[in-house]
mmCIF file of N, CA and C in Angstrom:
data_model
loop_
_atom_site.group_PDB
_atom_site.id
_atom_site.type_symbol
_atom_site.label_atom_id
_atom_site.label_comp_id
_atom_site.label_asym_id
_atom_site.label_seq_id
_atom_site.Cartn_x
_atom_site.Cartn_y
_atom_site.Cartn_z
ATOM 1 N N MET A 1 0.801 -1.063 -0.020
ATOM 2 C CA MET A 1 -0.045 0.006 0.045
ATOM 3 C C MET A 1 0.953 1.263 0.133
ATOM 4 N N LYS A 2 0.597 2.334 -0.829
ATOM 5 C CA LYS A 2 1.388 3.429 -1.127
ATOM 6 C C LYS A 2 1.413 4.443 0.154
ATOM 7 N N ILE A 3 2.530 4.639 0.783
ATOM 8 C CA ILE A 3 2.654 5.639 1.779
ATOM 9 C C ILE A 3 2.538 7.067 1.080
ATOM 10 N N GLU A 4 1.747 7.868 1.615
ATOM 11 C CA GLU A 4 1.390 9.334 1.303
ATOM 12 C C GLU A 4 2.261 10.318 1.976
ATOM 13 N N ASN A 5 2.561 9.826 3.311
ATOM 14 C CA ASN A 5 3.379 10.859 4.226
ATOM 15 C C ASN A 5 3.697 9.985 5.454
ATOM 16 N N GLN A 6 4.932 10.465 5.757
ATOM 17 C CA GLN A 6 5.516 9.609 7.225
ATOM 18 C C GLN A 6 6.369 10.552 7.924
ATOM 19 N N VAL A 7 6.433 10.092 9.231
ATOM 20 C CA VAL A 7 7.452 10.857 9.879
ATOM 21 C C VAL A 7 7.970 9.936 11.125
ATOM 22 N N THR A 8 9.144 10.019 11.442
ATOM 23 C CA THR A 8 9.795 8.976 12.469
ATOM 24 C C THR A 8 10.155 9.984 13.654
ATOM 25 N N LEU A 9 9.940 9.639 14.876
ATOM 26 C CA LEU A 9 10.505 10.371 15.965
ATOM 27 C C LEU A 9 11.077 9.408 17.013
ATOM 28 N N GLU A 10 12.135 9.859 17.654
ATOM 29 C CA GLU A 10 12.810 9.058 18.438
ATOM 30 C C GLU A 10 12.990 9.852 19.845
ATOM 31 N N PHE A 11 12.854 9.210 20.950
ATOM 32 C CA PHE A 11 13.080 9.832 22.349
ATOM 33 C C PHE A 11 13.163 8.875 23.343
ATOM 34 N N PRO A 12 13.929 9.255 24.481
ATOM 35 C CA PRO A 12 14.098 8.425 25.528
ATOM 36 C C PRO A 12 13.043 7.912 26.213
ATOM 37 N N SER A 13 13.009 6.967 26.863
ATOM 38 C CA SER A 13 11.889 6.282 27.628
ATOM 39 C C SER A 13 11.527 7.220 29.077
ATOM 40 N N ARG A 14 11.289 8.370 28.794
ATOM 41 C CA ARG A 14 11.113 9.083 30.077
ATOM 42 C C ARG A 14 9.500 9.244 30.047
ATOM 43 N N SER A 15 8.927 9.286 31.293
ATOM 44 C CA SER A 15 7.311 9.575 31.147
ATOM 45 C C SER A 15 6.886 10.720 30.572
ATOM 46 N N ALA A 16 7.665 11.959 30.882
ATOM 47 C CA ALA A 16 7.300 13.023 29.989
ATOM 48 C C ALA A 16 7.057 12.882 28.649
ATOM 49 N N ASN A 17 7.686 12.124 27.901
ATOM 50 C CA ASN A 17 7.742 11.990 26.505
ATOM 51 C C ASN A 17 6.476 11.235 25.988
ATOM 52 N N GLU A 18 5.632 10.461 26.814
ATOM 53 C CA GLU A 18 4.164 9.955 26.547
ATOM 54 C C GLU A 18 3.419 11.081 25.977
ATOM 55 N N GLY A 19 3.299 12.355 26.737
ATOM 56 C CA GLY A 19 2.577 13.513 26.241
ATOM 57 C C GLY A 19 3.093 14.121 24.958
ATOM 58 N N PHE A 20 4.326 14.127 24.780
ATOM 59 C CA PHE A 20 4.890 14.664 23.468
ATOM 60 C C PHE A 20 4.413 13.648 22.414
ATOM 61 N N ALA A 21 4.522 12.262 22.371
ATOM 62 C CA ALA A 21 4.169 11.386 21.532
ATOM 63 C C ALA A 21 2.564 11.413 21.159
ATOM 64 N N ARG A 22 1.829 11.596 22.228
ATOM 65 C CA ARG A 22 0.399 11.875 21.927
ATOM 66 C C ARG A 22 0.025 13.022 20.876
ATOM 67 N N THR A 23 0.767 14.101 21.249
ATOM 68 C CA THR A 23 0.474 15.477 20.589
ATOM 69 C C THR A 23 0.972 15.374 19.407
ATOM 70 N N ALA A 24 2.215 14.833 19.153
ATOM 71 C CA ALA A 24 2.838 14.831 17.802
ATOM 72 C C ALA A 24 2.000 13.913 16.723
ATOM 73 N N ALA A 25 1.432 12.899 17.449
ATOM 74 C CA ALA A 25 0.662 11.878 16.641
ATOM 75 C C ALA A 25 -0.724 12.645 16.197
ATOM 76 N N ALA A 26 -1.257 13.304 17.082
ATOM 77 C CA ALA A 26 -2.517 14.016 16.737
ATOM 78 C C ALA A 26 -2.315 15.116 15.804
ATOM 79 N N CYS A 27 -1.326 15.782 15.832
ATOM 80 C CA CYS A 27 -0.798 16.795 14.878
ATOM 81 C C CYS A 27 -0.550 16.163 13.537
ATOM 82 N N PHE A 28 0.132 15.220 13.429
ATOM 83 C CA PHE A 28 0.366 14.402 12.279
ATOM 84 C C PHE A 28 -1.049 13.865 11.538
ATOM 85 N N ALA A 29 -1.852 13.348 12.299
ATOM 86 C CA ALA A 29 -3.183 12.709 11.859
ATOM 87 C C ALA A 29 -4.050 13.873 11.508
ATOM 88 N N ALA A 30 -3.881 15.070 11.816
ATOM 89 C CA ALA A 30 -4.771 16.115 11.567
ATOM 90 C C ALA A 30 -4.732 16.325 10.022
ATOM 91 N N GLN A 31 -3.884 15.978 9.352
ATOM 92 C CA GLN A 31 -3.705 16.203 7.796
ATOM 93 C C GLN A 31 -5.141 15.475 7.236
ATOM 94 N N LEU A 32 -5.551 14.265 7.840
ATOM 95 C CA LEU A 32 -6.670 13.594 7.477
ATOM 96 C C LEU A 32 -8.026 14.342 7.685
ATOM 97 N N ASP A 33 -8.026 15.232 8.564
ATOM 98 C CA ASP A 33 -9.130 15.980 8.882
ATOM 99 C C ASP A 33 -10.131 15.035 9.852
ATOM 100 N N PRO A 34 -9.485 14.407 10.921
ATOM 101 C CA PRO A 34 -10.350 13.507 11.644
ATOM 102 C C PRO A 34 -11.177 14.099 12.641
ATOM 103 N N THR A 35 -12.301 13.419 13.078
ATOM 104 C CA THR A 35 -13.104 13.976 14.035
ATOM 105 C C THR A 35 -12.344 14.074 15.483
ATOM 106 N N LEU A 36 -12.886 14.827 16.446
ATOM 107 C CA LEU A 36 -12.411 14.885 17.832
ATOM 108 C C LEU A 36 -12.228 13.465 18.278
ATOM 109 N N GLU A 37 -13.304 12.757 18.114
ATOM 110 C CA GLU A 37 -13.397 11.440 18.696
ATOM 111 C C GLU A 37 -12.213 10.525 18.037
ATOM 112 N N GLU A 38 -11.911 10.551 16.806
ATOM 113 C CA GLU A 38 -10.910 9.806 16.151
ATOM 114 C C GLU A 38 -9.537 10.215 16.714
ATOM 115 N N ILE A 39 -9.317 11.632 16.912
ATOM 116 C CA ILE A 39 -8.099 12.066 17.376
ATOM 117 C C ILE A 39 -7.968 11.658 18.914
ATOM 118 N N ASN A 40 -9.079 11.784 19.579
ATOM 119 C CA ASN A 40 -8.794 11.041 21.023
ATOM 120 C C ASN A 40 -8.597 9.733 21.139
ATOM 121 N N ASP A 41 -8.965 8.935 20.275
ATOM 122 C CA ASP A 41 -8.740 7.413 20.297
ATOM 123 C C ASP A 41 -7.531 7.123 19.965
ATOM 124 N N ILE A 42 -7.032 8.076 18.943
ATOM 125 C CA ILE A 42 -5.550 7.766 18.495
ATOM 126 C C ILE A 42 -4.483 8.171 19.675
ATOM 127 N N LYS A 43 -4.906 9.246 20.260
ATOM 128 C CA LYS A 43 -4.061 9.732 21.400
ATOM 129 C C LYS A 43 -4.045 8.781 22.530
ATOM 130 N N THR A 44 -5.143 8.113 22.860
ATOM 131 C CA THR A 44 -5.339 7.102 23.738
ATOM 132 C C THR A 44 -4.606 5.910 23.552
ATOM 133 N N ALA A 45 -4.483 5.489 22.226
ATOM 134 C CA ALA A 45 -3.726 4.269 21.925
ATOM 135 C C ALA A 45 -2.398 4.490 21.967
ATOM 136 N N ILE A 46 -1.877 5.629 21.669
ATOM 137 C CA ILE A 46 -0.508 6.057 21.579
ATOM 138 C C ILE A 46 0.035 6.006 22.914
ATOM 139 N N SER A 47 -0.916 6.750 23.844
ATOM 140 C CA SER A 47 -0.382 6.633 25.158
ATOM 141 C C SER A 47 -0.182 5.347 25.813
ATOM 142 N N GLU A 48 -1.138 4.422 25.545
ATOM 143 C CA GLU A 48 -0.820 3.069 26.048
ATOM 144 C C GLU A 48 0.327 2.480 25.525
ATOM 145 N N ALA A 49 0.571 2.486 24.086
ATOM 146 C CA ALA A 49 1.550 1.893 23.668
ATOM 147 C C ALA A 49 3.004 2.411 24.151
ATOM 148 N N VAL A 50 3.158 3.765 24.185
ATOM 149 C CA VAL A 50 4.391 4.416 24.823
ATOM 150 C C VAL A 50 4.503 4.192 26.072
ATOM 151 N N THR A 51 3.491 4.112 27.108
ATOM 152 C CA THR A 51 3.631 4.079 28.336
ATOM 153 C C THR A 51 3.962 2.514 28.679
ATOM 154 N N ASN A 52 3.415 1.492 27.826
ATOM 155 C CA ASN A 52 4.022 0.225 27.869
ATOM 156 C C ASN A 52 5.464 0.064 27.774
ATOM 157 N N ALA A 53 6.089 0.973 26.754
ATOM 158 C CA ALA A 53 7.420 0.750 26.373
ATOM 159 C C ALA A 53 8.251 1.516 27.619
ATOM 160 N N ILE A 54 7.679 2.526 28.124
ATOM 161 C CA ILE A 54 8.458 3.237 29.185
ATOM 162 C C ILE A 54 8.459 2.370 30.509
ATOM 163 N N VAL A 55 7.425 1.833 30.863
ATOM 164 C CA VAL A 55 7.213 1.003 32.142
ATOM 165 C C VAL A 55 7.677 -0.485 32.088
ATOM 166 N N HIS A 56 7.331 -1.199 30.986
ATOM 167 C CA HIS A 56 7.662 -2.610 30.837
ATOM 168 C C HIS A 56 8.880 -2.900 30.194
ATOM 169 N N ALA A 57 9.113 -2.127 29.011
ATOM 170 C CA ALA A 57 10.455 -2.511 28.341
ATOM 171 C C ALA A 57 11.653 -1.949 28.900
ATOM 172 N N TYR A 58 11.599 -0.912 29.735
ATOM 173 C CA TYR A 58 12.850 -0.407 30.246
ATOM 174 C C TYR A 58 12.531 -0.056 31.952
ATOM 175 N N PRO A 59 12.214 -1.316 32.717
ATOM 176 C CA PRO A 59 11.904 -1.034 33.987
ATOM 177 C C PRO A 59 12.846 -0.332 34.954
ATOM 178 N N ASP A 60 14.019 -0.616 34.724
ATOM 179 C CA ASP A 60 15.177 -0.101 35.548
ATOM 180 C C ASP A 60 16.086 0.922 34.918
ATOM 181 N N THR A 61 16.001 1.161 33.769
ATOM 182 C CA THR A 61 16.837 1.997 32.876
ATOM 183 C C THR A 61 16.183 2.912 31.862
ATOM 184 N N LEU A 62 16.971 3.929 31.298
ATOM 185 C CA LEU A 62 16.438 4.600 30.086
ATOM 186 C C LEU A 62 16.761 3.989 28.805
ATOM 187 N N GLY A 63 15.731 3.949 28.026
ATOM 188 C CA GLY A 63 16.204 3.353 26.636
ATOM 189 C C GLY A 63 15.598 4.309 25.492
ATOM 190 N N ARG A 64 15.610 3.725 24.260
ATOM 191 C CA ARG A 64 15.240 4.452 23.093
ATOM 192 C C ARG A 64 13.679 3.951 22.709
ATOM 193 N N ILE A 65 12.838 4.766 22.393
ATOM 194 C CA ILE A 65 11.530 4.444 21.769
ATOM 195 C C ILE A 65 11.560 5.199 20.524
ATOM 196 N N VAL A 66 11.029 4.371 19.599
ATOM 197 C CA VAL A 66 10.854 5.238 18.179
ATOM 198 C C VAL A 66 9.299 5.109 17.843
ATOM 199 N N LEU A 67 8.914 6.281 17.465
ATOM 200 C CA LEU A 67 7.547 6.335 17.030
ATOM 201 C C LEU A 67 7.317 6.627 15.672
ATOM 202 N N LYS A 68 6.728 5.741 14.838
ATOM 203 C CA LYS A 68 6.713 5.954 13.319
ATOM 204 C C LYS A 68 5.154 6.168 12.974
ATOM 205 N N LEU A 69 4.995 7.115 12.321
ATOM 206 C CA LEU A 69 3.532 7.546 11.892
ATOM 207 C C LEU A 69 3.588 7.616 10.283
ATOM 208 N N ARG A 70 2.465 6.955 9.700
ATOM 209 C CA ARG A 70 2.614 6.888 8.247
ATOM 210 C C ARG A 70 1.181 7.152 7.952
ATOM 211 N N LEU A 71 0.865 7.965 6.906
ATOM 212 C CA LEU A 71 -0.576 7.976 6.169
ATOM 213 C C LEU A 71 -0.329 7.310 4.763
ATOM 214 N N LYS A 72 -1.383 6.358 4.881
ATOM 215 C CA LYS A 72 -1.337 5.456 3.665
ATOM 216 C C LYS A 72 -2.420 5.748 2.986
ATOM 217 N N GLU A 73 -2.452 5.345 1.541
ATOM 218 C CA GLU A 73 -3.673 5.390 0.738
ATOM 219 C C GLU A 73 -4.895 4.812 1.325
ATOM 220 N N GLY A 74 -5.996 5.336 1.140
ATOM 221 C CA GLY A 74 -7.220 4.885 1.613
ATOM 222 C C GLY A 74 -7.640 5.480 3.076
ATOM 223 N N ARG A 75 -6.590 6.659 3.435
ATOM 224 C CA ARG A 75 -7.026 7.364 4.616
ATOM 225 C C ARG A 75 -6.692 6.390 5.937
ATOM 226 N N LEU A 76 -5.634 5.565 5.605
ATOM 227 C CA LEU A 76 -5.117 4.776 6.788
ATOM 228 C C LEU A 76 -4.023 5.597 7.468
ATOM 229 N N LEU A 77 -4.206 5.549 8.810
ATOM 230 C CA LEU A 77 -2.989 5.995 9.858
ATOM 231 C C LEU A 77 -2.358 4.696 10.524
ATOM 232 N N GLU A 78 -1.153 4.674 9.985
ATOM 233 C CA GLU A 78 -0.380 3.496 10.808
ATOM 234 C C GLU A 78 0.630 4.005 11.595
ATOM 235 N N ILE A 79 0.624 3.510 12.993
ATOM 236 C CA ILE A 79 1.337 4.068 14.062
ATOM 237 C C ILE A 79 2.207 2.705 14.345
ATOM 238 N N SER A 80 3.589 3.039 14.515
ATOM 239 C CA SER A 80 4.397 1.816 15.388
ATOM 240 C C SER A 80 5.097 2.465 16.457
ATOM 241 N N VAL A 81 5.226 1.776 17.385
ATOM 242 C CA VAL A 81 5.859 2.041 18.545
ATOM 243 C C VAL A 81 6.907 0.967 18.901
ATOM 244 N N LYS A 82 8.323 1.286 18.810
ATOM 245 C CA LYS A 82 9.396 0.249 18.751
ATOM 246 C C LYS A 82 10.300 0.571 20.058
ATOM 247 N N ASP A 83 10.526 -0.484 20.695
ATOM 248 C CA ASP A 83 11.693 -0.292 21.796
ATOM 249 C C ASP A 83 12.733 -1.504 21.721
ATOM 250 N N TRP A 84 13.704 -1.330 22.360
ATOM 251 C CA TRP A 84 14.822 -2.435 22.455
ATOM 252 C C TRP A 84 15.055 -2.903 23.811
ATOM 253 N N GLY A 85 13.844 -2.794 24.361
ATOM 254 C CA GLY A 85 13.842 -3.326 25.747
ATOM 255 C C GLY A 85 13.913 -4.959 26.186
ATOM 256 N N VAL A 86 13.254 -5.224 27.250
ATOM 257 C CA VAL A 86 13.308 -6.780 27.838
ATOM 258 C C VAL A 86 12.726 -7.493 26.935
ATOM 259 N N GLY A 87 11.605 -7.067 26.157
ATOM 260 C CA GLY A 87 10.783 -7.981 25.287
ATOM 261 C C GLY A 87 9.862 -8.668 26.077
ATOM 262 N N ILE A 88 8.831 -9.288 25.294
ATOM 263 C CA ILE A 88 7.674 -9.791 26.085
ATOM 264 C C ILE A 88 7.858 -11.511 25.660
ATOM 265 N N ALA A 89 7.846 -12.216 26.816
ATOM 266 C CA ALA A 89 8.072 -13.655 26.536
ATOM 267 C C ALA A 89 6.802 -14.275 26.086
ATOM 268 N N ASP A 90 5.774 -13.861 26.338
ATOM 269 C CA ASP A 90 4.401 -14.481 25.910
ATOM 270 C C ASP A 90 3.471 -13.390 25.518
ATOM 271 N N VAL A 91 3.406 -13.123 24.136
ATOM 272 C CA VAL A 91 2.574 -11.931 23.839
ATOM 273 C C VAL A 91 1.140 -12.386 23.833
ATOM 274 N N ALA A 92 0.708 -13.505 23.777
ATOM 275 C CA ALA A 92 -0.674 -13.814 23.890
ATOM 276 C C ALA A 92 -1.080 -13.453 25.363
ATOM 277 N N GLN A 93 -0.162 -14.014 26.381
ATOM 278 C CA GLN A 93 -0.676 -13.763 27.642
ATOM 279 C C GLN A 93 -0.563 -12.172 28.036
ATOM 280 N N ALA A 94 0.438 -11.564 27.485
ATOM 281 C CA ALA A 94 0.412 -10.109 27.654
ATOM 282 C C ALA A 94 -0.709 -9.205 27.187
ATOM 283 N N ARG A 95 -1.469 -9.878 26.248
ATOM 284 C CA ARG A 95 -2.588 -9.329 25.370
ATOM 285 C C ARG A 95 -3.765 -9.578 26.339
ATOM 286 N N THR A 96 -3.732 -10.602 27.194
ATOM 287 C CA THR A 96 -4.982 -10.867 28.211
ATOM 288 C C THR A 96 -5.242 -9.701 28.929
ATOM 289 N N PRO A 97 -6.652 -9.316 29.116
ATOM 290 C CA PRO A 97 -7.131 -8.239 30.015
ATOM 291 C C PRO A 97 -6.604 -8.512 31.423
ATOM 292 N N LEU A 98 -6.189 -7.595 32.199
ATOM 293 C CA LEU A 98 -5.761 -7.417 33.570
ATOM 294 C C LEU A 98 -4.450 -8.164 33.762
ATOM 295 N N PHE A 99 -3.729 -8.810 32.773
ATOM 296 C CA PHE A 99 -2.388 -9.184 32.985
ATOM 297 C C PHE A 99 -1.308 -7.962 32.912
ATOM 298 N N THR A 100 -0.550 -8.092 33.835
ATOM 299 C CA THR A 100 0.743 -7.059 33.916
ATOM 300 C C THR A 100 1.793 -7.701 34.422
ATOM 301 N N THR A 101 2.927 -7.051 34.060
ATOM 302 C CA THR A 101 4.351 -7.313 34.565
ATOM 303 C C THR A 101 4.771 -6.268 35.444
ATOM 304 N N GLY A 102 3.992 -5.362 35.474
ATOM 305 C CA GLY A 102 4.343 -4.009 36.280
ATOM 306 C C GLY A 102 3.868 -4.222 37.730
ATOM 307 N N SER A 103 3.910 -2.982 38.542
ATOM 308 C CA SER A 103 3.508 -3.080 39.852
ATOM 309 C C SER A 103 2.045 -3.199 39.992
ATOM 310 N N GLU A 104 1.569 -3.239 41.166
ATOM 311 C CA GLU A 104 0.199 -3.490 41.546
ATOM 312 C C GLU A 104 -0.506 -2.269 41.247
ATOM 313 N N ASP A 105 -0.090 -1.162 40.784
ATOM 314 C CA ASP A 105 -0.813 0.127 40.547
ATOM 315 C C ASP A 105 -1.076 -0.047 38.719
ATOM 316 N N ARG A 106 -0.444 -1.022 38.097
ATOM 317 C CA ARG A 106 -0.870 -1.196 36.653
ATOM 318 C C ARG A 106 -2.042 -1.710 36.553
ATOM 319 N N SER A 107 -2.965 -1.448 35.472
ATOM 320 C CA SER A 107 -4.193 -2.073 35.407
ATOM 321 C C SER A 107 -4.172 -3.294 34.484
ATOM 322 N N GLY A 108 -3.142 -3.484 33.707
ATOM 323 C CA GLY A 108 -3.090 -4.605 32.768
ATOM 324 C C GLY A 108 -4.067 -4.485 31.563
ATOM 325 N N MET A 109 -4.459 -3.279 31.156
ATOM 326 C CA MET A 109 -5.550 -2.972 30.123
ATOM 327 C C MET A 109 -4.830 -2.387 28.993
ATOM 328 N N GLY A 110 -3.742 -2.055 28.828
ATOM 329 C CA GLY A 110 -2.815 -1.516 27.722
ATOM 330 C C GLY A 110 -3.295 -1.918 26.347
ATOM 331 N N PHE A 111 -3.065 -3.413 26.222
ATOM 332 C CA PHE A 111 -3.396 -3.900 24.887
ATOM 333 C C PHE A 111 -4.895 -4.005 24.624
ATOM 334 N N THR A 112 -5.619 -4.242 25.683
ATOM 335 C CA THR A 112 -7.192 -4.191 25.321
ATOM 336 C C THR A 112 -7.501 -2.714 25.045
ATOM 337 N N ILE A 113 -7.138 -1.700 25.585
ATOM 338 C CA ILE A 113 -7.406 -0.301 25.396
ATOM 339 C C ILE A 113 -6.942 -0.107 23.756
ATOM 340 N N MET A 114 -5.883 -0.324 23.535
ATOM 341 C CA MET A 114 -5.352 -0.144 22.102
ATOM 342 C C MET A 114 -6.295 -0.729 20.901
ATOM 343 N N GLU A 115 -6.524 -2.009 21.526
ATOM 344 C CA GLU A 115 -7.451 -2.842 20.422
ATOM 345 C C GLU A 115 -8.790 -2.193 20.386
ATOM 346 N N SER A 116 -9.284 -1.529 21.437
ATOM 347 C CA SER A 116 -10.634 -0.960 21.396
ATOM 348 C C SER A 116 -10.889 0.343 20.701
ATOM 349 N N PHE A 117 -9.602 1.085 20.334
ATOM 350 C CA PHE A 117 -9.571 2.304 19.851
ATOM 351 C C PHE A 117 -8.933 2.265 18.268
ATOM 352 N N MET A 118 -8.377 1.138 18.109
ATOM 353 C CA MET A 118 -7.750 1.184 16.654
ATOM 354 C C MET A 118 -8.346 -0.089 15.858
ATOM 355 N N ASP A 119 -8.269 -0.070 14.612
ATOM 356 C CA ASP A 119 -8.929 -1.040 13.707
ATOM 357 C C ASP A 119 -7.910 -2.450 13.917
ATOM 358 N N THR A 120 -6.575 -2.212 13.866
ATOM 359 C CA THR A 120 -5.664 -3.583 14.231
ATOM 360 C C THR A 120 -4.665 -3.261 14.895
ATOM 361 N N VAL A 121 -4.240 -4.124 15.771
ATOM 362 C CA VAL A 121 -3.081 -4.005 16.596
ATOM 363 C C VAL A 121 -2.295 -5.290 16.494
ATOM 364 N N LYS A 122 -1.100 -5.135 16.082
ATOM 365 C CA LYS A 122 0.024 -6.227 15.980
ATOM 366 C C LYS A 122 1.164 -6.053 16.988
ATOM 367 N N VAL A 123 1.528 -7.057 17.476
ATOM 368 C CA VAL A 123 2.658 -6.889 18.510
ATOM 369 C C VAL A 123 3.564 -7.966 18.035
ATOM 370 N N ARG A 124 4.870 -7.499 17.893
ATOM 371 C CA ARG A 124 5.920 -8.610 17.559
ATOM 372 C C ARG A 124 6.988 -8.092 18.751
ATOM 373 N N SER A 125 7.440 -9.220 19.366
ATOM 374 C CA SER A 125 8.506 -9.166 20.456
ATOM 375 C C SER A 125 9.344 -10.457 20.442
ATOM 376 N N VAL A 126 10.779 -10.039 20.904
ATOM 377 C CA VAL A 126 11.678 -11.052 21.285
ATOM 378 C C VAL A 126 12.285 -10.673 22.548
ATOM 379 N N PRO A 127 12.216 -11.634 23.598
ATOM 380 C CA PRO A 127 12.712 -11.507 24.825
ATOM 381 C C PRO A 127 14.125 -11.028 24.657
ATOM 382 N N GLY A 128 14.518 -9.990 25.408
ATOM 383 C CA GLY A 128 15.919 -9.441 25.384
ATOM 384 C C GLY A 128 16.321 -8.567 24.250
ATOM 385 N N ARG A 129 15.285 -8.380 23.361
ATOM 386 C CA ARG A 129 15.743 -7.635 22.154
ATOM 387 C C ARG A 129 14.486 -6.564 21.951
ATOM 388 N N GLY A 130 13.298 -6.511 22.462
ATOM 389 C CA GLY A 130 12.593 -5.443 22.177
ATOM 390 C C GLY A 130 11.110 -5.850 21.731
ATOM 391 N N THR A 131 10.240 -4.854 21.584
ATOM 392 C CA THR A 131 8.998 -5.067 21.101
ATOM 393 C C THR A 131 8.512 -3.897 20.226
ATOM 394 N N THR A 132 7.674 -4.252 19.043
ATOM 395 C CA THR A 132 7.214 -3.356 18.141
ATOM 396 C C THR A 132 5.688 -3.550 18.126
ATOM 397 N N VAL A 133 4.921 -2.575 18.437
ATOM 398 C CA VAL A 133 3.583 -2.658 18.398
ATOM 399 C C VAL A 133 3.237 -1.615 17.203
ATOM 400 N N THR A 134 2.302 -2.277 16.344
ATOM 401 C CA THR A 134 1.808 -1.635 15.073
ATOM 402 C C THR A 134 0.358 -1.492 14.967
ATOM 403 N N MET A 135 -0.055 -0.286 14.980
ATOM 404 C CA MET A 135 -1.606 -0.149 14.997
ATOM 405 C C MET A 135 -2.098 0.602 13.755
ATOM 406 N N VAL A 136 -3.367 0.401 13.241
ATOM 407 C CA VAL A 136 -3.779 1.111 12.113
ATOM 408 C C VAL A 136 -5.343 1.418 12.320
ATOM 409 N N ARG A 137 -5.577 2.748 11.980
ATOM 410 C CA ARG A 137 -6.908 3.179 12.103
ATOM 411 C C ARG A 137 -7.217 3.891 10.761
ATOM 412 N N LYS A 138 -8.401 3.593 10.229
ATOM 413 C CA LYS A 138 -8.954 4.173 9.138
ATOM 414 C C LYS A 138 -9.709 5.370 9.592
ATOM 415 N N ILE A 139 -9.306 6.586 8.992
ATOM 416 C CA ILE A 139 -9.969 7.748 9.381
ATOM 417 C C ILE A 139 -11.077 7.976 8.248
ATOM 418 N N ALA A 140 -12.247 8.294 8.901
ATOM 419 C CA ALA A 140 -13.571 8.281 7.971
ATOM 420 C C ALA A 140 -13.412 9.673 7.314
ATOM 421 N N CYS A 141 -14.067 9.695 6.185
ATOM 422 C CA CYS A 141 -14.173 10.778 5.113
ATOM 423 C C CYS A 141 -15.278 11.455 5.608
ATOM 424 N N ARG A 142 -15.108 12.772 6.121
ATOM 425 C CA ARG A 142 -16.143 13.611 6.581
ATOM 426 C C ARG A 142 -16.876 14.272 5.345
ATOM 427 N N ALA A 143 -18.175 14.405 5.230
ATOM 428 C CA ALA A 143 -18.881 15.128 4.231
ATOM 429 C C ALA A 143 -18.635 16.613 4.077
ATOM 430 N N ASP A 144 -18.560 17.464 3.151
ATOM 431 C CA ASP A 144 -18.475 18.707 3.243
ATOM 432 C C ASP A 144 -19.611 19.369 3.717
ATOM 433 N N PRO A 145 -19.602 20.427 4.574
ATOM 434 C CA PRO A 145 -20.706 21.038 4.959
ATOM 435 C C PRO A 145 -21.694 21.476 4.048
#
């Protein structure tokens, strides 16, 4: 599928950068004239993916996170969040609602939330080498007023 526009951002796994990632994605997606609901859904999914990388991929250290945003033909927004952290030993288990490897204050709902706000969510992970979460959302074409 043809890529119409793209941007790649790299930042350290600091919690302050979660807000940066949300805002950057919303600004990039604005090219498709999404509704406020679509923007909020995208921002929520990005928050979950980036927070997972910050909290779970690099629990005791700072690491790299790369956010790739692509606009593809057919009004598709593709988002990938990649880290080089500890990885996920069992992706199916990690995607189970309420499962978490974090502290007791973590809800274990990150992947479930991503799945509810995006059309597709794919997770690739290798223990000790990192994780890539790729999400796609089709942005509806609004009729002219």
